[in-house]
Structure formats: C-alpha cells, structure tokens
Amino acid sequence: MMVSPSYGYDAFSVAQSGMSANVTSGTLETSNVNLTDQMTQQISAQNSVEANAQSVKTADSMMQSLLDIKA
C-alpha cells in the first residue's frame, strides 16, 4: 500500500493523558477511500499475480522438458 497525504497524518498520544481524539455518538465518518482508484489497483495487482503465475508455469514446463531430454 502506498502512503499519500490523503491518508491523513499520524497522531500519537499517551494513554490516559486525555490528549487523544473524542468519540462522538450518533455520527458517521465519511469514507476516506476512493473506490475507483482502489478497484483499479486491485485489478492491476490481480493481473500481476496472473502474469507471475504464468511465468512459474512456463519455467516449470521448461524444466520438465530439460529433464525429459536428459532422461
């Protein structure tokens, strides 16, 4: 996952110090995820996995052919 300014900032606080965020009941937080970008990244990652799997299959086939020739 790539970090960008849209993810916000890191906030650290000491436990029991009263310096942390407040929880407000009866409210909803808006989504901070762009679904279009995330879906595009997921499709790209899936294509990469499929390409890598095909590379492994090809290497396995080549190794099997080499072993068949030696035998």
mmCIF file with all atom_site columns, N, CA and C in Angstrom:
data_model
loop_
_atom_site.group_PDB
_atom_site.id
_atom_site.type_symbol
_atom_site.label_atom_id
_atom_site.label_alt_id
_atom_site.label_comp_id
_atom_site.label_asym_id
_atom_site.label_entity_id
_atom_site.label_seq_id
_atom_site.pdbx_PDB_ins_code
_atom_site.Cartn_x
_atom_site.Cartn_y
_atom_site.Cartn_z
_atom_site.occupancy
_atom_site.B_iso_or_equiv
_atom_site.pdbx_formal_charge
_atom_site.auth_seq_id
_atom_site.auth_comp_id
_atom_site.auth_asym_id
_atom_site.auth_atom_id
_atom_site.pdbx_PDB_model_num
ATOM 1   N N  . MET A 1 1  ? 0.853   -1.176  0.000   1.00 0.00 ? 1  MET A N  1
ATOM 2   C CA . MET A 1 1  ? 0.000   0.000   0.000   1.00 0.00 ? 1  MET A CA 1
ATOM 3   C C  . MET A 1 1  ? 0.893   1.230   0.000   1.00 0.00 ? 1  MET A C  1
ATOM 4   N N  . MET A 1 2  ? 0.568   2.169   -0.847  1.00 0.00 ? 2  MET A N  1
ATOM 5   C CA . MET A 1 2  ? 1.335   3.406   -0.915  1.00 0.00 ? 2  MET A CA 1
ATOM 6   C C  . MET A 1 2  ? 0.687   4.449   -0.011  1.00 0.00 ? 2  MET A C  1
ATOM 7   N N  . VAL A 1 3  ? 1.526   5.181   0.706   1.00 0.00 ? 3  VAL A N  1
ATOM 8   C CA . VAL A 1 3  ? 1.032   6.213   1.611   1.00 0.00 ? 3  VAL A CA 1
ATOM 9   C C  . VAL A 1 3  ? 1.000   7.536   0.870   1.00 0.00 ? 3  VAL A C  1
ATOM 10  N N  . SER A 1 4  ? -0.079  8.259   1.032   1.00 0.00 ? 4  SER A N  1
ATOM 11  C CA . SER A 1 4  ? -0.199  9.571   0.405   1.00 0.00 ? 4  SER A CA 1
ATOM 12  C C  . SER A 1 4  ? -0.801  10.537  1.411   1.00 0.00 ? 4  SER A C  1
ATOM 13  N N  . PRO A 1 5  ? -0.720  11.832  1.131   1.00 0.00 ? 5  PRO A N  1
ATOM 14  C CA . PRO A 1 5  ? -1.286  12.821  2.055   1.00 0.00 ? 5  PRO A CA 1
ATOM 15  C C  . PRO A 1 5  ? -2.785  12.643  2.287   1.00 0.00 ? 5  PRO A C  1
ATOM 16  N N  . SER A 1 6  ? -3.484  11.994  1.354   1.00 0.00 ? 6  SER A N  1
ATOM 17  C CA . SER A 1 6  ? -4.926  11.814  1.529   1.00 0.00 ? 6  SER A CA 1
ATOM 18  C C  . SER A 1 6  ? -5.256  10.858  2.672   1.00 0.00 ? 6  SER A C  1
ATOM 19  N N  . TYR A 1 7  ? -4.267  10.077  3.134   1.00 0.00 ? 7  TYR A N  1
ATOM 20  C CA . TYR A 1 7  ? -4.493  9.169   4.247   1.00 0.00 ? 7  TYR A CA 1
ATOM 21  C C  . TYR A 1 7  ? -4.497  9.898   5.585   1.00 0.00 ? 7  TYR A C  1
ATOM 22  N N  . GLY A 1 8  ? -4.154  11.163  5.589   1.00 0.00 ? 8  GLY A N  1
ATOM 23  C CA . GLY A 1 8  ? -4.137  11.923  6.839   1.00 0.00 ? 8  GLY A CA 1
ATOM 24  C C  . GLY A 1 8  ? -2.759  11.894  7.467   1.00 0.00 ? 8  GLY A C  1
ATOM 25  N N  . TYR A 1 9  ? -2.701  12.174  8.732   1.00 0.00 ? 9  TYR A N  1
ATOM 26  C CA . TYR A 1 9  ? -1.429  12.232  9.427   1.00 0.00 ? 9  TYR A CA 1
ATOM 27  C C  . TYR A 1 9  ? -1.443  11.256  10.604  1.00 0.00 ? 9  TYR A C  1
ATOM 28  N N  . ASP A 1 10 ? -0.244  10.891  11.056  1.00 0.00 ? 10 ASP A N  1
ATOM 29  C CA . ASP A 1 10 ? -0.129  10.021  12.216  1.00 0.00 ? 10 ASP A CA 1
ATOM 30  C C  . ASP A 1 10 ? -0.355  10.838  13.472  1.00 0.00 ? 10 ASP A C  1
ATOM 31  N N  . ALA A 1 11 ? -1.126  10.325  14.376  1.00 0.00 ? 11 ALA A N  1
ATOM 32  C CA . ALA A 1 11 ? -1.359  11.007  15.652  1.00 0.00 ? 11 ALA A CA 1
ATOM 33  C C  . ALA A 1 11 ? -1.051  10.035  16.781  1.00 0.00 ? 11 ALA A C  1
ATOM 34  N N  . PHE A 1 12 ? -0.133  10.407  17.631  1.00 0.00 ? 12 PHE A N  1
ATOM 35  C CA . PHE A 1 12 ? 0.240   9.580   18.768  1.00 0.00 ? 12 PHE A CA 1
ATOM 36  C C  . PHE A 1 12 ? -0.098  10.323  20.051  1.00 0.00 ? 12 PHE A C  1
ATOM 37  N N  . SER A 1 13 ? -0.522  9.584   21.046  1.00 0.00 ? 13 SER A N  1
ATOM 38  C CA . SER A 1 13 ? -0.789  10.197  22.347  1.00 0.00 ? 13 SER A CA 1
ATOM 39  C C  . SER A 1 13 ? -0.481  9.187   23.438  1.00 0.00 ? 13 SER A C  1
ATOM 40  N N  . VAL A 1 14 ? -0.306  9.693   24.621  1.00 0.00 ? 14 VAL A N  1
ATOM 41  C CA . VAL A 1 14 ? -0.027  8.848   25.771  1.00 0.00 ? 14 VAL A CA 1
ATOM 42  C C  . VAL A 1 14 ? -1.360  8.381   26.352  1.00 0.00 ? 14 VAL A C  1
ATOM 43  N N  . ALA A 1 15 ? -1.444  7.108   26.650  1.00 0.00 ? 15 ALA A N  1
ATOM 44  C CA . ALA A 1 15 ? -2.674  6.565   27.217  1.00 0.00 ? 15 ALA A CA 1
ATOM 45  C C  . ALA A 1 15 ? -3.028  7.273   28.517  1.00 0.00 ? 15 ALA A C  1
ATOM 46  N N  . GLN A 1 16 ? -4.302  7.498   28.731  1.00 0.00 ? 16 GLN A N  1
ATOM 47  C CA . GLN A 1 16 ? -4.837  8.125   29.937  1.00 0.00 ? 16 GLN A CA 1
ATOM 48  C C  . GLN A 1 16 ? -4.406  9.580   30.109  1.00 0.00 ? 16 GLN A C  1
ATOM 49  N N  . SER A 1 17 ? -3.910  10.217  29.046  1.00 0.00 ? 17 SER A N  1
ATOM 50  C CA . SER A 1 17 ? -3.468  11.606  29.172  1.00 0.00 ? 17 SER A CA 1
ATOM 51  C C  . SER A 1 17 ? -4.561  12.595  28.788  1.00 0.00 ? 17 SER A C  1
ATOM 52  N N  . GLY A 1 18 ? -5.639  12.105  28.167  1.00 0.00 ? 18 GLY A N  1
ATOM 53  C CA . GLY A 1 18 ? -6.706  12.996  27.745  1.00 0.00 ? 18 GLY A CA 1
ATOM 54  C C  . GLY A 1 18 ? -6.382  13.764  26.482  1.00 0.00 ? 18 GLY A C  1
ATOM 55  N N  . MET A 1 19 ? -5.311  13.401  25.804  1.00 0.00 ? 19 MET A N  1
ATOM 56  C CA . MET A 1 19 ? -4.876  14.122  24.609  1.00 0.00 ? 19 MET A CA 1
ATOM 57  C C  . MET A 1 19 ? -5.316  13.432  23.318  1.00 0.00 ? 19 MET A C  1
ATOM 58  N N  . SER A 1 20 ? -6.090  12.383  23.419  1.00 0.00 ? 20 SER A N  1
ATOM 59  C CA . SER A 1 20 ? -6.473  11.646  22.213  1.00 0.00 ? 20 SER A CA 1
ATOM 60  C C  . SER A 1 20 ? -7.789  12.173  21.650  1.00 0.00 ? 20 SER A C  1
ATOM 61  N N  . ALA A 1 21 ? -8.223  11.599  20.555  1.00 0.00 ? 21 ALA A N  1
ATOM 62  C CA . ALA A 1 21 ? -9.441  12.038  19.877  1.00 0.00 ? 21 ALA A CA 1
ATOM 63  C C  . ALA A 1 21 ? -10.678 11.684  20.690  1.00 0.00 ? 21 ALA A C  1
ATOM 64  N N  . ASN A 1 22 ? -11.743 12.356  20.394  1.00 0.00 ? 22 ASN A N  1
ATOM 65  C CA . ASN A 1 22 ? -13.015 12.096  21.063  1.00 0.00 ? 22 ASN A CA 1
ATOM 66  C C  . ASN A 1 22 ? -13.886 11.200  20.200  1.00 0.00 ? 22 ASN A C  1
ATOM 67  N N  . VAL A 1 23 ? -14.702 10.400  20.840  1.00 0.00 ? 23 VAL A N  1
ATOM 68  C CA . VAL A 1 23 ? -15.671 9.565   20.144  1.00 0.00 ? 23 VAL A CA 1
ATOM 69  C C  . VAL A 1 23 ? -17.032 10.231  20.295  1.00 0.00 ? 23 VAL A C  1
ATOM 70  N N  . THR A 1 24 ? -17.674 10.522  19.162  1.00 0.00 ? 24 THR A N  1
ATOM 71  C CA . THR A 1 24 ? -18.971 11.184  19.176  1.00 0.00 ? 24 THR A CA 1
ATOM 72  C C  . THR A 1 24 ? -20.035 10.195  18.738  1.00 0.00 ? 24 THR A C  1
ATOM 73  N N  . SER A 1 25 ? -21.020 9.969   19.574  1.00 0.00 ? 25 SER A N  1
ATOM 74  C CA . SER A 1 25 ? -22.069 9.016   19.225  1.00 0.00 ? 25 SER A CA 1
ATOM 75  C C  . SER A 1 25 ? -23.071 9.662   18.276  1.00 0.00 ? 25 SER A C  1
ATOM 76  N N  . GLY A 1 26 ? -23.723 8.822   17.487  1.00 0.00 ? 26 GLY A N  1
ATOM 77  C CA . GLY A 1 26 ? -24.763 9.304   16.583  1.00 0.00 ? 26 GLY A CA 1
ATOM 78  C C  . GLY A 1 26 ? -24.244 9.975   15.332  1.00 0.00 ? 26 GLY A C  1
ATOM 79  N N  . THR A 1 27 ? -22.976 9.804   15.017  1.00 0.00 ? 27 THR A N  1
ATOM 80  C CA . THR A 1 27 ? -22.417 10.410  13.802  1.00 0.00 ? 27 THR A CA 1
ATOM 81  C C  . THR A 1 27 ? -21.795 9.323   12.936  1.00 0.00 ? 27 THR A C  1
ATOM 82  N N  . LEU A 1 28 ? -21.621 9.630   11.673  1.00 0.00 ? 28 LEU A N  1
ATOM 83  C CA . LEU A 1 28 ? -20.983 8.714   10.736  1.00 0.00 ? 28 LEU A CA 1
ATOM 84  C C  . LEU A 1 28 ? -19.742 9.364   10.164  1.00 0.00 ? 28 LEU A C  1
ATOM 85  N N  . GLU A 1 29 ? -18.721 8.569   9.979   1.00 0.00 ? 29 GLU A N  1
ATOM 86  C CA . GLU A 1 29 ? -17.498 9.060   9.351   1.00 0.00 ? 29 GLU A CA 1
ATOM 87  C C  . GLU A 1 29 ? -17.615 8.828   7.849   1.00 0.00 ? 29 GLU A C  1
ATOM 88  N N  . THR A 1 30 ? -17.249 9.814   7.078   1.00 0.00 ? 30 THR A N  1
ATOM 89  C CA . THR A 1 30 ? -17.289 9.638   5.627   1.00 0.00 ? 30 THR A CA 1
ATOM 90  C C  . THR A 1 30 ? -16.127 8.760   5.191   1.00 0.00 ? 30 THR A C  1
ATOM 91  N N  . SER A 1 31 ? -16.296 8.113   4.072   1.00 0.00 ? 31 SER A N  1
ATOM 92  C CA . SER A 1 31 ? -15.262 7.233   3.554   1.00 0.00 ? 31 SER A CA 1
ATOM 93  C C  . SER A 1 31 ? -14.051 8.042   3.130   1.00 0.00 ? 31 SER A C  1
ATOM 94  N N  . ASN A 1 32 ? -12.867 7.538   3.471   1.00 0.00 ? 32 ASN A N  1
ATOM 95  C CA . ASN A 1 32 ? -11.639 8.183   3.040   1.00 0.00 ? 32 ASN A CA 1
ATOM 96  C C  . ASN A 1 32 ? -10.932 7.343   1.977   1.00 0.00 ? 32 ASN A C  1
ATOM 97  N N  . VAL A 1 33 ? -11.720 6.500   1.293   1.00 0.00 ? 33 VAL A N  1
ATOM 98  C CA . VAL A 1 33 ? -11.184 5.621   0.259   1.00 0.00 ? 33 VAL A CA 1
ATOM 99  C C  . VAL A 1 33 ? -11.854 5.957   -1.061  1.00 0.00 ? 33 VAL A C  1
ATOM 100 N N  . ASN A 1 34 ? -11.045 6.115   -2.103  1.00 0.00 ? 34 ASN A N  1
ATOM 101 C CA . ASN A 1 34 ? -11.572 6.331   -3.441  1.00 0.00 ? 34 ASN A CA 1
ATOM 102 C C  . ASN A 1 34 ? -11.764 4.947   -4.065  1.00 0.00 ? 34 ASN A C  1
ATOM 103 N N  . LEU A 1 35 ? -13.012 4.505   -4.179  1.00 0.00 ? 35 LEU A N  1
ATOM 104 C CA . LEU A 1 35 ? -13.284 3.146   -4.642  1.00 0.00 ? 35 LEU A CA 1
ATOM 105 C C  . LEU A 1 35 ? -12.784 2.900   -6.058  1.00 0.00 ? 35 LEU A C  1
ATOM 106 N N  . THR A 1 36 ? -12.859 3.908   -6.908  1.00 0.00 ? 36 THR A N  1
ATOM 107 C CA . THR A 1 36 ? -12.384 3.745   -8.285  1.00 0.00 ? 36 THR A CA 1
ATOM 108 C C  . THR A 1 36 ? -10.892 3.461   -8.308  1.00 0.00 ? 36 THR A C  1
ATOM 109 N N  . ASP A 1 37 ? -10.126 4.236   -7.558  1.00 0.00 ? 37 ASP A N  1
ATOM 110 C CA . ASP A 1 37 ? -8.677  4.016   -7.501  1.00 0.00 ? 37 ASP A CA 1
ATOM 111 C C  . ASP A 1 37 ? -8.347  2.657   -6.894  1.00 0.00 ? 37 ASP A C  1
ATOM 112 N N  . GLN A 1 38 ? -9.039  2.291   -5.828  1.00 0.00 ? 38 GLN A N  1
ATOM 113 C CA . GLN A 1 38 ? -8.770  1.017   -5.173  1.00 0.00 ? 38 GLN A CA 1
ATOM 114 C C  . GLN A 1 38 ? -9.105  -0.162  -6.084  1.00 0.00 ? 38 GLN A C  1
ATOM 115 N N  . MET A 1 39 ? -10.205 -0.070  -6.831  1.00 0.00 ? 39 MET A N  1
ATOM 116 C CA . MET A 1 39 ? -10.577 -1.145  -7.752  1.00 0.00 ? 39 MET A CA 1
ATOM 117 C C  . MET A 1 39 ? -9.549  -1.257  -8.878  1.00 0.00 ? 39 MET A C  1
ATOM 118 N N  . THR A 1 40 ? -9.092  -0.114  -9.374  1.00 0.00 ? 40 THR A N  1
ATOM 119 C CA . THR A 1 40 ? -8.065  -0.117  -10.418 1.00 0.00 ? 40 THR A CA 1
ATOM 120 C C  . THR A 1 40 ? -6.785  -0.760  -9.908  1.00 0.00 ? 40 THR A C  1
ATOM 121 N N  . GLN A 1 41 ? -6.383  -0.424  -8.690  1.00 0.00 ? 41 GLN A N  1
ATOM 122 C CA . GLN A 1 41 ? -5.179  -1.019  -8.109  1.00 0.00 ? 41 GLN A CA 1
ATOM 123 C C  . GLN A 1 41 ? -5.356  -2.518  -7.884  1.00 0.00 ? 41 GLN A C  1
ATOM 124 N N  . GLN A 1 42 ? -6.557  -2.933  -7.495  1.00 0.00 ? 42 GLN A N  1
ATOM 125 C CA . GLN A 1 42 ? -6.816  -4.353  -7.279  1.00 0.00 ? 42 GLN A CA 1
ATOM 126 C C  . GLN A 1 42 ? -6.738  -5.125  -8.596  1.00 0.00 ? 42 GLN A C  1
ATOM 127 N N  . ILE A 1 43 ? -7.297  -4.570  -9.663  1.00 0.00 ? 43 ILE A N  1
ATOM 128 C CA . ILE A 1 43 ? -7.235  -5.222  -10.976 1.00 0.00 ? 43 ILE A CA 1
ATOM 129 C C  . ILE A 1 43 ? -5.792  -5.323  -11.442 1.00 0.00 ? 43 ILE A C  1
ATOM 130 N N  . SER A 1 44 ? -5.030  -4.260  -11.245 1.00 0.00 ? 44 SER A N  1
ATOM 131 C CA . SER A 1 44 ? -3.619  -4.264  -11.626 1.00 0.00 ? 44 SER A CA 1
ATOM 132 C C  . SER A 1 44 ? -2.846  -5.323  -10.842 1.00 0.00 ? 44 SER A C  1
ATOM 133 N N  . ALA A 1 45 ? -3.106  -5.413  -9.548  1.00 0.00 ? 45 ALA A N  1
ATOM 134 C CA . ALA A 1 45 ? -2.433  -6.418  -8.720  1.00 0.00 ? 45 ALA A CA 1
ATOM 135 C C  . ALA A 1 45 ? -2.815  -7.825  -9.159  1.00 0.00 ? 45 ALA A C  1
ATOM 136 N N  . GLN A 1 46 ? -4.086  -8.041  -9.484  1.00 0.00 ? 46 GLN A N  1
ATOM 137 C CA . GLN A 1 46 ? -4.533  -9.359  -9.940  1.00 0.00 ? 46 GLN A CA 1
ATOM 138 C C  . GLN A 1 46 ? -3.851  -9.735  -11.253 1.00 0.00 ? 46 GLN A C  1
ATOM 139 N N  . ASN A 1 47 ? -3.729  -8.785  -12.160 1.00 0.00 ? 47 ASN A N  1
ATOM 140 C CA . ASN A 1 47 ? -3.036  -9.047  -13.423 1.00 0.00 ? 47 ASN A CA 1
ATOM 141 C C  . ASN A 1 47 ? -1.572  -9.402  -13.180 1.00 0.00 ? 47 ASN A C  1
ATOM 142 N N  . SER A 1 48 ? -0.945  -8.742  -12.217 1.00 0.00 ? 48 SER A N  1
ATOM 143 C CA . SER A 1 48 ? 0.448   -9.046  -11.882 1.00 0.00 ? 48 SER A CA 1
ATOM 144 C C  . SER A 1 48 ? 0.578   -10.458 -11.322 1.00 0.00 ? 48 SER A C  1
ATOM 145 N N  . VAL A 1 49 ? -0.344  -10.846 -10.461 1.00 0.00 ? 49 VAL A N  1
ATOM 146 C CA . VAL A 1 49 ? -0.316  -12.194 -9.890  1.00 0.00 ? 49 VAL A CA 1
ATOM 147 C C  . VAL A 1 49 ? -0.489  -13.234 -10.991 1.00 0.00 ? 49 VAL A C  1
ATOM 148 N N  . GLU A 1 50 ? -1.420  -12.998 -11.907 1.00 0.00 ? 50 GLU A N  1
ATOM 149 C CA . GLU A 1 50 ? -1.642  -13.944 -13.003 1.00 0.00 ? 50 GLU A CA 1
ATOM 150 C C  . GLU A 1 50 ? -0.414  -14.042 -13.904 1.00 0.00 ? 50 GLU A C  1
ATOM 151 N N  . ALA A 1 51 ? 0.238   -12.915 -14.182 1.00 0.00 ? 51 ALA A N  1
ATOM 152 C CA . ALA A 1 51 ? 1.445   -12.933 -15.008 1.00 0.00 ? 51 ALA A CA 1
ATOM 153 C C  . ALA A 1 51 ? 2.565   -13.696 -14.306 1.00 0.00 ? 51 ALA A C  1
ATOM 154 N N  . ASN A 1 52 ? 2.716   -13.496 -13.004 1.00 0.00 ? 52 ASN A N  1
ATOM 155 C CA . ASN A 1 52 ? 3.745   -14.222 -12.256 1.00 0.00 ? 52 ASN A CA 1
ATOM 156 C C  . ASN A 1 52 ? 3.450   -15.712 -12.218 1.00 0.00 ? 52 ASN A C  1
ATOM 157 N N  . ALA A 1 53 ? 2.188   -16.081 -12.067 1.00 0.00 ? 53 ALA A N  1
ATOM 158 C CA . ALA A 1 53 ? 1.817   -17.495 -12.064 1.00 0.00 ? 53 ALA A CA 1
ATOM 159 C C  . ALA A 1 53 ? 2.129   -18.126 -13.419 1.00 0.00 ? 53 ALA A C  1
ATOM 160 N N  . GLN A 1 54 ? 1.874   -17.402 -14.494 1.00 0.00 ? 54 GLN A N  1
ATOM 161 C CA . GLN A 1 54 ? 2.180   -17.916 -15.831 1.00 0.00 ? 54 GLN A CA 1
ATOM 162 C C  . GLN A 1 54 ? 3.688   -18.088 -16.011 1.00 0.00 ? 54 GLN A C  1
ATOM 163 N N  . SER A 1 55 ? 4.473   -17.171 -15.453 1.00 0.00 ? 55 SER A N  1
ATOM 164 C CA . SER A 1 55 ? 5.935   -17.290 -15.521 1.00 0.00 ? 55 SER A CA 1
ATOM 165 C C  . SER A 1 55 ? 6.409   -18.548 -14.806 1.00 0.00 ? 55 SER A C  1
ATOM 166 N N  . VAL A 1 56 ? 5.830   -18.837 -13.654 1.00 0.00 ? 56 VAL A N  1
ATOM 167 C CA . VAL A 1 56 ? 6.203   -20.038 -12.910 1.00 0.00 ? 56 VAL A CA 1
ATOM 168 C C  . VAL A 1 56 ? 5.814   -21.282 -13.703 1.00 0.00 ? 56 VAL A C  1
ATOM 169 N N  . LYS A 1 57 ? 4.642   -21.284 -14.315 1.00 0.00 ? 57 LYS A N  1
ATOM 170 C CA . LYS A 1 57 ? 4.214   -22.427 -15.131 1.00 0.00 ? 57 LYS A CA 1
ATOM 171 C C  . LYS A 1 57 ? 5.164   -22.641 -16.306 1.00 0.00 ? 57 LYS A C  1
ATOM 172 N N  . THR A 1 58 ? 5.569   -21.547 -16.950 1.00 0.00 ? 58 THR A N  1
ATOM 173 C CA . THR A 1 58 ? 6.484   -21.646 -18.085 1.00 0.00 ? 58 THR A CA 1
ATOM 174 C C  . THR A 1 58 ? 7.836   -22.191 -17.643 1.00 0.00 ? 58 THR A C  1
ATOM 175 N N  . ALA A 1 59 ? 8.358   -21.696 -16.525 1.00 0.00 ? 59 ALA A N  1
ATOM 176 C CA . ALA A 1 59 ? 9.637   -22.186 -16.011 1.00 0.00 ? 59 ALA A CA 1
ATOM 177 C C  . ALA A 1 59 ? 9.536   -23.663 -15.650 1.00 0.00 ? 59 ALA A C  1
ATOM 178 N N  . ASP A 1 60 ? 8.423   -24.070 -15.062 1.00 0.00 ? 60 ASP A N  1
ATOM 179 C CA . ASP A 1 60 ? 8.220   -25.472 -14.709 1.00 0.00 ? 60 ASP A CA 1
ATOM 180 C C  . ASP A 1 60 ? 8.184   -26.340 -15.960 1.00 0.00 ? 60 ASP A C  1
ATOM 181 N N  . SER A 1 61 ? 7.498   -25.862 -16.990 1.00 0.00 ? 61 SER A N  1
ATOM 182 C CA . SER A 1 61 ? 7.421   -26.605 -18.248 1.00 0.00 ? 61 SER A CA 1
ATOM 183 C C  . SER A 1 61 ? 8.799   -26.738 -18.892 1.00 0.00 ? 61 SER A C  1
ATOM 184 N N  . MET A 1 62 ? 9.569   -25.662 -18.854 1.00 0.00 ? 62 MET A N  1
ATOM 185 C CA . MET A 1 62 ? 10.919  -25.705 -19.424 1.00 0.00 ? 62 MET A CA 1
ATOM 186 C C  . MET A 1 62 ? 11.799  -26.682 -18.648 1.00 0.00 ? 62 MET A C  1
ATOM 187 N N  . MET A 1 63 ? 11.687  -26.669 -17.322 1.00 0.00 ? 63 MET A N  1
ATOM 188 C CA . MET A 1 63 ? 12.476  -27.585 -16.500 1.00 0.00 ? 63 MET A CA 1
ATOM 189 C C  . MET A 1 63 ? 12.069  -29.026 -16.777 1.00 0.00 ? 63 MET A C  1
ATOM 190 N N  . GLN A 1 64 ? 10.773  -29.277 -16.930 1.00 0.00 ? 64 GLN A N  1
ATOM 191 C CA . GLN A 1 64 ? 10.302  -30.630 -17.229 1.00 0.00 ? 64 GLN A CA 1
ATOM 192 C C  . GLN A 1 64 ? 10.824  -31.091 -18.590 1.00 0.00 ? 64 GLN A C  1
ATOM 193 N N  . SER A 1 65 ? 10.828  -30.199 -19.574 1.00 0.00 ? 65 SER A N  1
ATOM 194 C CA . SER A 1 65 ? 11.360  -30.546 -20.897 1.00 0.00 ? 65 SER A CA 1
ATOM 195 C C  . SER A 1 65 ? 12.841  -30.883 -20.811 1.00 0.00 ? 65 SER A C  1
ATOM 196 N N  . LEU A 1 66 ? 13.579  -30.117 -20.013 1.00 0.00 ? 66 LEU A N  1
ATOM 197 C CA . LEU A 1 66 ? 15.005  -30.377 -19.837 1.00 0.00 ? 66 LEU A CA 1
ATOM 198 C C  . LEU A 1 66 ? 15.227  -31.739 -19.189 1.00 0.00 ? 66 LEU A C  1
ATOM 199 N N  . LEU A 1 67 ? 14.429  -32.057 -18.188 1.00 0.00 ? 67 LEU A N  1
ATOM 200 C CA . LEU A 1 67 ? 14.568  -33.358 -17.529 1.00 0.00 ? 67 LEU A CA 1
ATOM 201 C C  . LEU A 1 67 ? 14.195  -34.495 -18.469 1.00 0.00 ? 67 LEU A C  1
ATOM 202 N N  . ASP A 1 68 ? 13.202  -34.281 -19.340 1.00 0.00 ? 68 ASP A N  1
ATOM 203 C CA . ASP A 1 68 ? 12.819  -35.307 -20.310 1.00 0.00 ? 68 ASP A CA 1
ATOM 204 C C  . ASP A 1 68 ? 13.937  -35.545 -21.314 1.00 0.00 ? 68 ASP A C  1
ATOM 205 N N  . ILE A 1 69 ? 14.646  -34.480 -21.708 1.00 0.00 ? 69 ILE A N  1
ATOM 206 C CA . ILE A 1 69 ? 15.744  -34.618 -22.667 1.00 0.00 ? 69 ILE A CA 1
ATOM 207 C C  . ILE A 1 69 ? 16.903  -35.387 -22.036 1.00 0.00 ? 69 ILE A C  1
ATOM 208 N N  . LYS A 1 70 ? 17.201  -35.100 -20.757 1.00 0.00 ? 70 LYS A N  1
ATOM 209 C CA . LYS A 1 70 ? 18.314  -35.765 -20.066 1.00 0.00 ? 70 LYS A CA 1
ATOM 210 C C  . LYS A 1 70 ? 18.024  -37.235 -19.808 1.00 0.00 ? 70 LYS A C  1
ATOM 211 N N  . ALA A 1 71 ? 16.783  -37.600 -19.671 1.00 0.00 ? 71 ALA A N  1
ATOM 212 C CA . ALA A 1 71 ? 16.441  -38.980 -19.300 1.00 0.00 ? 71 ALA A CA 1
ATOM 213 C C  . ALA A 1 71 ? 16.542  -39.916 -20.438 1.00 0.00 ? 71 ALA A C  1
#
